[in-house]
mmCIF file of C-alpha atoms in Angstrom:
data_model
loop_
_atom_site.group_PDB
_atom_site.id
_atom_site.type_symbol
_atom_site.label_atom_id
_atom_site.label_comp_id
_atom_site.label_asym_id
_atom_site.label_seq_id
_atom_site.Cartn_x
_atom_site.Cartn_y
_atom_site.Cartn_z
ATOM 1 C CA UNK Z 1 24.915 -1.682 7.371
ATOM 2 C CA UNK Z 2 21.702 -3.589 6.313
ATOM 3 C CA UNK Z 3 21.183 -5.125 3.097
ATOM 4 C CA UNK Z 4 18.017 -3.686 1.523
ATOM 5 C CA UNK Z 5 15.827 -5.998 -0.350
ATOM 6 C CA UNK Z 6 13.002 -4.789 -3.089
ATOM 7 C CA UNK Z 7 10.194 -7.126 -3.337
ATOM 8 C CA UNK Z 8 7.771 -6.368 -6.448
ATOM 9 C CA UNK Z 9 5.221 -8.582 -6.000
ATOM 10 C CA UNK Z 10 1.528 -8.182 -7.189
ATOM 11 C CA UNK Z 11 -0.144 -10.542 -3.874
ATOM 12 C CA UNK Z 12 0.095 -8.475 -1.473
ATOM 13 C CA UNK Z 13 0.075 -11.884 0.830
ATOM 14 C CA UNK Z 14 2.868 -13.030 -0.697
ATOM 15 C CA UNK Z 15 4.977 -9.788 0.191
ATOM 16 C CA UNK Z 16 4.519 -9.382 3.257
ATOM 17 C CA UNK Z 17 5.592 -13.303 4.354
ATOM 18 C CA UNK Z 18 8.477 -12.486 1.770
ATOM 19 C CA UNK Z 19 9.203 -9.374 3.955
ATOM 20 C CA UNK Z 20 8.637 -10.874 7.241
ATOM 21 C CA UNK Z 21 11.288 -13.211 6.410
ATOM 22 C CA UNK Z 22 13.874 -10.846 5.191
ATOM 23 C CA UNK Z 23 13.235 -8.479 8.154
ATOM 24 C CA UNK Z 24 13.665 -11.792 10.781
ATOM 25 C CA UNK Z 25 17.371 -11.732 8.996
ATOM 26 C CA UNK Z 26 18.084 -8.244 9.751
ATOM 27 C CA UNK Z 27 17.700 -7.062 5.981
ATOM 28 C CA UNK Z 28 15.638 -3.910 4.953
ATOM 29 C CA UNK Z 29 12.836 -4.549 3.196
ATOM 30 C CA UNK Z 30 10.801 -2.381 0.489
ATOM 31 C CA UNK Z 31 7.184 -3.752 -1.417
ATOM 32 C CA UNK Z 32 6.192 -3.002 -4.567
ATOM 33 C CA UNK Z 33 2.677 -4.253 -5.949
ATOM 34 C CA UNK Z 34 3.004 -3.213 -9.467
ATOM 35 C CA UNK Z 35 6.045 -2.813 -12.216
ATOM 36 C CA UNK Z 36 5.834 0.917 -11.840
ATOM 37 C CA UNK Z 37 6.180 1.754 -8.770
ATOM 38 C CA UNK Z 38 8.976 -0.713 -8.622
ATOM 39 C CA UNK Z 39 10.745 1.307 -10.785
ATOM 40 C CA UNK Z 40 9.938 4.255 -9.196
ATOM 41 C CA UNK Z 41 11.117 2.642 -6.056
ATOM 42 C CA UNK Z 42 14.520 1.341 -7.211
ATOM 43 C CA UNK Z 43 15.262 5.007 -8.724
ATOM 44 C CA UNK Z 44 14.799 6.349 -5.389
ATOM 45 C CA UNK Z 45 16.243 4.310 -3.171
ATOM 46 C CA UNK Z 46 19.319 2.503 -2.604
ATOM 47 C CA UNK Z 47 18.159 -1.347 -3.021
ATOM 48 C CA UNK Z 48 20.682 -4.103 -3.055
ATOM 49 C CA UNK Z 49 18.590 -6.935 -4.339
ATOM 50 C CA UNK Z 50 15.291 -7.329 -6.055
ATOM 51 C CA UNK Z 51 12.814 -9.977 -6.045
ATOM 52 C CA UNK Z 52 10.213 -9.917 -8.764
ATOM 53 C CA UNK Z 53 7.702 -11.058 -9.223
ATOM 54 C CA UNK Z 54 7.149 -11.974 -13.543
ATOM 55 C CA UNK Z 55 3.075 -11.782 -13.842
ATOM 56 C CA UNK Z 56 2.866 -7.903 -13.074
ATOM 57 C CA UNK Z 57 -0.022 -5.242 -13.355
ATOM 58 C CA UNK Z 58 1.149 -1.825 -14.955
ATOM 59 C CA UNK Z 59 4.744 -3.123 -16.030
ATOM 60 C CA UNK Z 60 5.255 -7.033 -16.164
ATOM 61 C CA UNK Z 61 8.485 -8.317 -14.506
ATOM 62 C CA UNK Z 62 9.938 -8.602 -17.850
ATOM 63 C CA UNK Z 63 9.690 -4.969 -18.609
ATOM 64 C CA UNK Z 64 10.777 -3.773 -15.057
ATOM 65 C CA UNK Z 65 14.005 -6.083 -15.601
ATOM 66 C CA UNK Z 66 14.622 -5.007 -18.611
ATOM 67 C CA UNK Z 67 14.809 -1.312 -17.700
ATOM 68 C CA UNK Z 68 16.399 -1.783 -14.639
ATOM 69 C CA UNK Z 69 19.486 -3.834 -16.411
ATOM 70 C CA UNK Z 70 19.987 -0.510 -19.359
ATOM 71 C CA UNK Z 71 21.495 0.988 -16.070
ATOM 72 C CA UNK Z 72 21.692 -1.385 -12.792
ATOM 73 C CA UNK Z 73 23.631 -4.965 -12.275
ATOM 74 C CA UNK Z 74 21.603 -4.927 -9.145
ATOM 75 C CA UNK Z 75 21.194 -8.962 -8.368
ATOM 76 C CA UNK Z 76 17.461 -9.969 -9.617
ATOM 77 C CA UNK Z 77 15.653 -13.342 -8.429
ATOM 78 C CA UNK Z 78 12.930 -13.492 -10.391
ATOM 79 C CA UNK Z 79 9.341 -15.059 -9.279
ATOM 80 C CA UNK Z 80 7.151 -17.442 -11.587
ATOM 81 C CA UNK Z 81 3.939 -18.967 -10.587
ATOM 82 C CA UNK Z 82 4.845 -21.040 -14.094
ATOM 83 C CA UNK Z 83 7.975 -23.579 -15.036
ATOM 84 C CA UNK Z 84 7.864 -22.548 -18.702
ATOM 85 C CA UNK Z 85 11.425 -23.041 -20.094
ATOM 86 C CA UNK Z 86 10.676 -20.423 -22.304
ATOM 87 C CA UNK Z 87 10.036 -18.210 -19.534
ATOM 88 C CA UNK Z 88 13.300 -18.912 -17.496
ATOM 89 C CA UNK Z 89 15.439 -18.865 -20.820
ATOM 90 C CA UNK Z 90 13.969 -15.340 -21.364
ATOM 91 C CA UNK Z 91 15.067 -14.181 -18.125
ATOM 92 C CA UNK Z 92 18.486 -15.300 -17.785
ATOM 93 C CA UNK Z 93 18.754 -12.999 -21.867
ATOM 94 C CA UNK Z 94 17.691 -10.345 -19.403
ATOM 95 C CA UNK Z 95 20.368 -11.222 -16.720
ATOM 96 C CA UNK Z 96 18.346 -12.308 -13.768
ATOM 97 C CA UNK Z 97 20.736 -13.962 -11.440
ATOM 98 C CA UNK Z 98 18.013 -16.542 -9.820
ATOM 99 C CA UNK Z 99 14.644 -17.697 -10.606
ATOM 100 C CA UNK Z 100 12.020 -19.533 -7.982
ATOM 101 C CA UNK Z 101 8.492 -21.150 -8.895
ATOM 102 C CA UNK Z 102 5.424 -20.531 -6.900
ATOM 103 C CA UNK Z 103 4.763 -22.005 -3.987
ATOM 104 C CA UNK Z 104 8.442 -21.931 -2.695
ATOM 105 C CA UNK Z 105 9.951 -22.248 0.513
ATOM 106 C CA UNK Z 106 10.626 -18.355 1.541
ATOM 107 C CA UNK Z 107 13.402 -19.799 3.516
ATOM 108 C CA UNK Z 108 14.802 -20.627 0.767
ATOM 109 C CA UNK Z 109 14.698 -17.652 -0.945
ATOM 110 C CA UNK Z 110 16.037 -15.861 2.106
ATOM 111 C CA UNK Z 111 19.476 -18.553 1.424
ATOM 112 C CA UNK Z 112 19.513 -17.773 -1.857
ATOM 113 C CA UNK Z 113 19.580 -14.126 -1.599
ATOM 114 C CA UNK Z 114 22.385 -14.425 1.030
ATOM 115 C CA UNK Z 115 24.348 -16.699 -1.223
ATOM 116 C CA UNK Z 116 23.533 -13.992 -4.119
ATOM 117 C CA UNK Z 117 24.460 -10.963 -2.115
ATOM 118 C CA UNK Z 118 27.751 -12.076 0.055
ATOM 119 C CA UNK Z 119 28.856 -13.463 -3.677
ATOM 120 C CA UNK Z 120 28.484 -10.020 -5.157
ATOM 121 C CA UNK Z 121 29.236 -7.083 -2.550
ATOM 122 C CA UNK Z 122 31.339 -9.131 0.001
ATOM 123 C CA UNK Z 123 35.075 -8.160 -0.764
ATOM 124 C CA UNK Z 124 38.168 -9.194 0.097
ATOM 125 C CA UNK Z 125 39.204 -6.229 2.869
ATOM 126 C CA UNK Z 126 42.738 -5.297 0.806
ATOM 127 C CA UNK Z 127 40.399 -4.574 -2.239
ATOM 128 C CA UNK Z 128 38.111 -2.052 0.016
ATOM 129 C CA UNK Z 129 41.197 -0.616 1.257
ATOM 130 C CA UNK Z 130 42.390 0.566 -2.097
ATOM 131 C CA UNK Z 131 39.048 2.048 -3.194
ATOM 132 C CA UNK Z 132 38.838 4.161 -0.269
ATOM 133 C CA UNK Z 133 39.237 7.559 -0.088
ATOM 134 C CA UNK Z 134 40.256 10.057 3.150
ATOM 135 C CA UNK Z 135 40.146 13.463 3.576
ATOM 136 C CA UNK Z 136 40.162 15.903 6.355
ATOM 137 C CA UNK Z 137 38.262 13.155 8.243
ATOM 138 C CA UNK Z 138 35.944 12.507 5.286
ATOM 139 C CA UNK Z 139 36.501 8.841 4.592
ATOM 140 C CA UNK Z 140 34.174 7.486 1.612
ATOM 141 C CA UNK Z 141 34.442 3.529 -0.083
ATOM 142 C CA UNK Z 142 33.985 3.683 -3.771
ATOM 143 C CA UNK Z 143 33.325 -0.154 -3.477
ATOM 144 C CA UNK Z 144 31.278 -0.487 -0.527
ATOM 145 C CA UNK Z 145 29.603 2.854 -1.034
ATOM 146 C CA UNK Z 146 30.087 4.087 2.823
ATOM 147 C CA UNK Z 147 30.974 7.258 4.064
ATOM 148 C CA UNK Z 148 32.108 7.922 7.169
ATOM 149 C CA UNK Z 149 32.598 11.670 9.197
ATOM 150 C CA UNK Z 150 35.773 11.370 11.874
ATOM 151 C CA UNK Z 151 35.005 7.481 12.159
ATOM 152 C CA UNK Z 152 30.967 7.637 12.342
ATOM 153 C CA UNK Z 153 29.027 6.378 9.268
ATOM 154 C CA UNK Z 154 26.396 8.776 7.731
ATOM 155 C CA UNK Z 155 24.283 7.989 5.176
ATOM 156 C CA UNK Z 156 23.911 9.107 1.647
ATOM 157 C CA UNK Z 157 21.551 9.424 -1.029
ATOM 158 C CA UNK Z 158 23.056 7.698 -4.169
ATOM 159 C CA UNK Z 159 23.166 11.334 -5.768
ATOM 160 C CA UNK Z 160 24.999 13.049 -2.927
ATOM 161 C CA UNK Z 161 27.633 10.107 -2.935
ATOM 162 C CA UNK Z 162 28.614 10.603 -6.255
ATOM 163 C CA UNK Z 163 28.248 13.945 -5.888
ATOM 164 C CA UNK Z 164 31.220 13.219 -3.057
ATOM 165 C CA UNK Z 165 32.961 11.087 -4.515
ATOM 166 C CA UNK Z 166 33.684 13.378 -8.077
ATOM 167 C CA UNK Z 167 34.577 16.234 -5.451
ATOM 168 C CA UNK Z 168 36.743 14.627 -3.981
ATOM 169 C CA UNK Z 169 38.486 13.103 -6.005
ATOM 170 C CA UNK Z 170 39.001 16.445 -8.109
ATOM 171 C CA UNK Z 171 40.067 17.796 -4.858
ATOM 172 C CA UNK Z 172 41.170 21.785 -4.982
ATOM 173 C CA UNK Z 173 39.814 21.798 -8.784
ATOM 174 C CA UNK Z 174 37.570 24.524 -9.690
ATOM 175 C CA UNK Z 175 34.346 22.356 -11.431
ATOM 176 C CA UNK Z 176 31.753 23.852 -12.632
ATOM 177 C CA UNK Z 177 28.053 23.252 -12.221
ATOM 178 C CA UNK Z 178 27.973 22.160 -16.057
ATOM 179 C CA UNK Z 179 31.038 19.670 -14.911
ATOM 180 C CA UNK Z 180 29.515 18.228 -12.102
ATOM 181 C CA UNK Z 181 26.316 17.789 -13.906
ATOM 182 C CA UNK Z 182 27.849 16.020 -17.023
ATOM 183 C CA UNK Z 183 29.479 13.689 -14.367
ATOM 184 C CA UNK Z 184 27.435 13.241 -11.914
ATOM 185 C CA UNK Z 185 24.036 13.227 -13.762
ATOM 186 C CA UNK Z 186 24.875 12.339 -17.290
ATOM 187 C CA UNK Z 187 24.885 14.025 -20.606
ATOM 188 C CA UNK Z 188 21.574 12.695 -21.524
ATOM 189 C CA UNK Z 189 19.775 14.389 -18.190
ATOM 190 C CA UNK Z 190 17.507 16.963 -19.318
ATOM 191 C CA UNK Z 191 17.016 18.908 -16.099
ATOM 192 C CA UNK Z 192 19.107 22.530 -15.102
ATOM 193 C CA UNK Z 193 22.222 23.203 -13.514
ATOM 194 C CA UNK Z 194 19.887 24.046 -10.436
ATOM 195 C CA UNK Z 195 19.482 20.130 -9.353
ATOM 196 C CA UNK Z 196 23.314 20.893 -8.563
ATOM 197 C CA UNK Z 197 23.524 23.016 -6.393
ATOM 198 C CA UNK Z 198 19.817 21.458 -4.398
ATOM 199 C CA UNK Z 199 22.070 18.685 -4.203
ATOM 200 C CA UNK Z 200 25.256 20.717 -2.979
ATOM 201 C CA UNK Z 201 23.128 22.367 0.057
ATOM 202 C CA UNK Z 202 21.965 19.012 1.243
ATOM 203 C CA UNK Z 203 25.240 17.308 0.973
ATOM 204 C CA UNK Z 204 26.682 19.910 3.115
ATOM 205 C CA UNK Z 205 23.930 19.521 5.530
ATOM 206 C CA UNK Z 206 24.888 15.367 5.668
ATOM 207 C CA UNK Z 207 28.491 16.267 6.324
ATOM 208 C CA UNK Z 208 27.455 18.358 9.718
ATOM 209 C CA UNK Z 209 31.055 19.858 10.262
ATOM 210 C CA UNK Z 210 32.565 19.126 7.258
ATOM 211 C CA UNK Z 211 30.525 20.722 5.370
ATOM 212 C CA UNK Z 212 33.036 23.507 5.166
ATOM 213 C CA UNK Z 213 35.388 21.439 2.683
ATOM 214 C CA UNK Z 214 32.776 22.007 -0.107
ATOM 215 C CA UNK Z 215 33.542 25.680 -1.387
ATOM 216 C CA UNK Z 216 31.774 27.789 -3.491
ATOM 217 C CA UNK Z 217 33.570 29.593 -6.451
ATOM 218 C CA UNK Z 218 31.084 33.085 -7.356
ATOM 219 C CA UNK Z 219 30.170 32.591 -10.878
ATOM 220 C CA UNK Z 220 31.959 29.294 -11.591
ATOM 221 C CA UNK Z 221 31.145 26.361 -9.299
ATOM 222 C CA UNK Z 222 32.140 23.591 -6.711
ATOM 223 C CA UNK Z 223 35.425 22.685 -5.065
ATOM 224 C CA UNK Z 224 36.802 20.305 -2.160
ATOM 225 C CA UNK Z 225 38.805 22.422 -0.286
ATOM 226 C CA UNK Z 226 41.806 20.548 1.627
ATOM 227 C CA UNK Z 227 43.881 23.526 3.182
#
């Protein structure tokens, strides 16, 4: 499963040779040329590791870190065209794992973010054994964050994997739509019980012939069904 690397970076030039690089070792690569729509980006997708960049239109690397750390220990290298202590200092308060100074090496980058990423989501395989769950041939890694149907991987939207992983883990429990939307969403989310079952219909449509396991209770909600 590839590694997927967000690169918020303002020069355009400089993404795409940052890109180039990550895609020549086999990661997954998303670009970002402003602070917002880097945050949009890492709220839709699943990303793994972000470079950004500090000097920012819209939202400066500073701002996109710290809103991305109130709910994400997603690695961060950050990217300076300056050597500032005070800059770096202010960083690591934020939690960035790395920092580089323009011009760099994107080599080394590339080494650093493997050193950063087998560090943080490489486990030891008795450890990913214990958080997995299986069920009727639904196997899904609370760790990892796989899911597999009957042995073949399928992939998830981080939504629809929680959205899994709380059914099945309250498996033959009757949860309601408030429930599943307190857990799944949080209490703060301001949206309808609606987004729950949207999400329902196209997790069933991700487990193909499992999708039988997720019942619907008239009137009162969700359940994993194992007969």
């Amino acid at each position: 499963m590839k590694r997927t690397i967000l690169i918020i970076e303002d020069e355009m030039k400089i993404a795409n040779i940052l890109a180039d690089y990550f895609t020549m070792h086999e990661y997954k690569t998303l670009i970002a040329t402003d602070g917002k729509v880097g945050l949009q980006m890492f709220e839709e997708e699943t990303v793994d590791l972000i470079i950004l960049d500090i000097m920012l239109p819209e939202i400066d690397g500073f701002s996109v870190c710290r809103r991305i750390r109130k709910k994400s220990d997603v690695p961060i290298i950050m990217l300076t065209a300056r050597s500032e202590i005070e800059d770096q200092l202010m960083g690591y308060e934020f939690k960035v794992d790395d920092y580089m100074t323009k011009p760099f090496n994107p080599e080394i980058l590339v080494a650093k973010s493997k050193v950063l990423l087998d560090r943080i989501y490489t486990v030891k395989k008795e450890d990913r054994d214990k958080e997995t769950l299986m069920l009727k041939g639904v196997t899904i890694n609370k760790l990892t964050r796989e899911v597999w149907i009957d042995g073949t991987s399928i992939e998830l939207e981080p939504k629809q994997f929680d959205l899994l992983l709380y059914l099945m883990e309250n498996k033959h429990i009757v949860l309601s739509r408030d429930q599943i939307l307190n857990e799944v969403w949080g209490y703060d989310y301001f949206g309808n019980t609606r987004v729950v079952d949207a999400q329902v219909k196209k997790l069933r449509k991700n487990l193909l012939h499992k999708a039988y396991l997720i019942k619907t209770i008239f009137g009162l909600g969700y359940k994993f069904e194992v007969e």
